[in-house]
Amino acid sequence: MKRAPWLYTLMQIALWSIHGVLISYAQRYLAGMGMRDGAIGLLLGGATAAGFVLQPLLAAVCDRTRLTVRLTLLTGGGLMLLCCAALLPAAKSLALTAAFYAVACCMAQTVPSFVNALGMAAERKGMRLNFGISRGAGSIGFGLTAQLANVLLLRGGLRTVPLYSLCLAAILTATALCFPRTAEDAPEAETEQASGLGRFLRGSPRFCLLLAGAFLLFFGHNTLASYLYRVAQWKGNADAQGTATMLAALLELPILFGFPFLLRKAGSGVWLRLSGVFFTLRLLLTLVLPGTAGFYLAQCMQMGGFALYTVSSVYYVNEIIPVQDAVKGQSFLGAAGTIGAVAANVLGGALLDASGVPLLLTVCTIVSAAGAAIVWCAVQTKKHAAC
């Protein structure tokens, strides 16, 4: 039990550091291997679509069978590790490289909701994890990894991306293996059987509306994340990608570490609503502020957008979803972000190829504003047993 907090923190660091390399540099890596922006968008869109399907299906299996969240994490981490290892030798074909990269990205998109579910399950068992601090450490890992990866790419070439990701996937898998199994024991008082997927969604109309809003927010967020390199080029400094990513990640920390204090001021629903506004502000300022300095300033909105959403949404879902459907609730929340990434990769690449960065950012800002409005209407500001 005593090792659970630092193991969970290390798990979050490894997970989000993988995103800092494998996801953030996907466009740069695959473009360097000879793929066009549109093809990269389709490939990453297919990978995230598979992640979208896997999350609720695996969650339903976890809720209704003896399959554990921990075993799911071990499988996902192991697959990432194997795919990254397969990318290290000189590529025999672009198709194989694309396939291995897509599977690794699919696993990276699938795993976060199960890491969140494991943390909430451990807290319900009385383990003092402090989710905000662990997730904040993950953001530190993301930012430092993204900056270091940029330096290593300049010195060591494209091979840095799979090599770096391989090491991080090994750490993620090891922490899942060592995490206490008792964290997932079902509560003795639990008597209700978990709902099926259809029944769960039919009985949670406001939650479904929240998922729709989250999808739109993450369309804009993931489009900017996926094509940040192109946006940095448009601003006049391609090398600003690494610094901007690190800046955004580090500015998340006050929110992530201080979220227990924020919860004492207002409920998780209030902060979840506010996060949608900052998602949209980040895109709008990226569009309208000129130069590299404006680009950096726009990324500061990350602290009120993604950072606030990350912790408030996990706590909010944990409050309104019955415990027997807890894994499903977290996985559908993750799946909404994943399907937003699917649309971002497919439509973002096509928009970029056709019309360039300004139109891309304009569309993303409008879509994100619609998502913020939907989230504001969907979120309940008081605890309920179900939504």
JSON list of N, CA and C in Angstrom, two decimals, residues 2 4 7-8 36 49 97 134 165 198 219 238 250 304 308:
[
{"chain": "A", "resi": 2, "resn": "LYS", "atom": "N", "xyz": [1.97, 1.25, 0.75]},
{"chain": "A", "resi": 2, "resn": "LYS", "atom": "CA", "xyz": [2.80, 2.45, 0.85]},
{"chain": "A", "resi": 2, "resn": "LYS", "atom": "C", "xyz": [3.46, 2.81, -0.47]},
{"chain": "A", "resi": 4, "resn": "ALA", "atom": "N", "xyz": [2.05, 2.52, -3.38]},
{"chain": "A", "resi": 4, "resn": "ALA", "atom": "CA", "xyz": [1.06, 2.90, -4.38]},
{"chain": "A", "resi": 4, "resn": "ALA", "atom": "C", "xyz": [1.19, 4.35, -4.85]},
{"chain": "A", "resi": 7, "resn": "LEU", "atom": "N", "xyz": [4.27, 4.82, -7.14]},
{"chain": "A", "resi": 7, "resn": "LEU", "atom": "CA", "xyz": [4.10, 4.01, -8.36]},
{"chain": "A", "resi": 7, "resn": "LEU", "atom": "C", "xyz": [3.09, 4.66, -9.30]},
{"chain": "A", "resi": 8, "resn": "TYR", "atom": "N", "xyz": [2.00, 5.18, -8.72]},
{"chain": "A", "resi": 8, "resn": "TYR", "atom": "CA", "xyz": [0.99, 5.81, -9.56]},
{"chain": "A", "resi": 8, "resn": "TYR", "atom": "C", "xyz": [1.52, 7.10, -10.18]},
{"chain": "A", "resi": 36, "resn": "ARG", "atom": "N", "xyz": [2.78, 12.30, -46.62]},
{"chain": "A", "resi": 36, "resn": "ARG", "atom": "CA", "xyz": [2.18, 13.62, -46.77]},
{"chain": "A", "resi": 36, "resn": "ARG", "atom": "C", "xyz": [1.27, 13.92, -45.57]},
{"chain": "A", "resi": 49, "resn": "ALA", "atom": "N", "xyz": [-9.27, 6.19, -33.93]},
{"chain": "A", "resi": 49, "resn": "ALA", "atom": "CA", "xyz": [-10.60, 5.60, -34.06]},
{"chain": "A", "resi": 49, "resn": "ALA", "atom": "C", "xyz": [-10.63, 4.22, -33.41]},
{"chain": "A", "resi": 97, "resn": "THR", "atom": "N", "xyz": [6.22, 0.66, -41.31]},
{"chain": "A", "resi": 97, "resn": "THR", "atom": "CA", "xyz": [6.50, 1.74, -40.35]},
{"chain": "A", "resi": 97, "resn": "THR", "atom": "C", "xyz": [5.20, 2.39, -39.91]},
{"chain": "A", "resi": 134, "resn": "SER", "atom": "N", "xyz": [-0.18, 13.57, -8.91]},
{"chain": "A", "resi": 134, "resn": "SER", "atom": "CA", "xyz": [0.33, 12.56, -9.84]},
{"chain": "A", "resi": 134, "resn": "SER", "atom": "C", "xyz": [0.16, 13.00, -11.29]},
{"chain": "A", "resi": 165, "resn": "SER", "atom": "N", "xyz": [10.36, 6.48, -26.93]},
{"chain": "A", "resi": 165, "resn": "SER", "atom": "CA", "xyz": [9.04, 5.93, -26.58]},
{"chain": "A", "resi": 165, "resn": "SER", "atom": "C", "xyz": [9.14, 4.52, -26.03]},
{"chain": "A", "resi": 198, "resn": "GLY", "atom": "N", "xyz": [-25.38, 0.00, -23.83]},
{"chain": "A", "resi": 198, "resn": "GLY", "atom": "CA", "xyz": [-26.59, 0.68, -24.30]},
{"chain": "A", "resi": 198, "resn": "GLY", "atom": "C", "xyz": [-27.43, 1.22, -23.16]},
{"chain": "A", "resi": 219, "resn": "PHE", "atom": "N", "xyz": [-11.55, 18.14, -30.55]},
{"chain": "A", "resi": 219, "resn": "PHE", "atom": "CA", "xyz": [-11.25, 18.31, -31.98]},
{"chain": "A", "resi": 219, "resn": "PHE", "atom": "C", "xyz": [-10.28, 19.47, -32.14]},
{"chain": "A", "resi": 238, "resn": "ALA", "atom": "N", "xyz": [10.00, 27.37, -36.60]},
{"chain": "A", "resi": 238, "resn": "ALA", "atom": "CA", "xyz": [9.63, 25.97, -36.49]},
{"chain": "A", "resi": 238, "resn": "ALA", "atom": "C", "xyz": [10.15, 25.35, -35.20]},
{"chain": "A", "resi": 250, "resn": "LEU", "atom": "N", "xyz": [4.17, 22.99, -18.40]},
{"chain": "A", "resi": 250, "resn": "LEU", "atom": "CA", "xyz": [4.60, 23.47, -17.09]},
{"chain": "A", "resi": 250, "resn": "LEU", "atom": "C", "xyz": [3.57, 24.40, -16.45]},
{"chain": "A", "resi": 304, "resn": "GLY", "atom": "N", "xyz": [-5.75, 26.87, -17.98]},
{"chain": "A", "resi": 304, "resn": "GLY", "atom": "CA", "xyz": [-7.17, 26.94, -17.69]},
{"chain": "A", "resi": 304, "resn": "GLY", "atom": "C", "xyz": [-8.01, 26.04, -18.57]},
{"chain": "A", "resi": 308, "resn": "LEU", "atom": "N", "xyz": [-7.23, 22.17, -16.40]},
{"chain": "A", "resi": 308, "resn": "LEU", "atom": "CA", "xyz": [-8.43, 22.22, -15.56]},
{"chain": "A", "resi": 308, "resn": "LEU", "atom": "C", "xyz": [-9.41, 21.12, -15.94]}
]
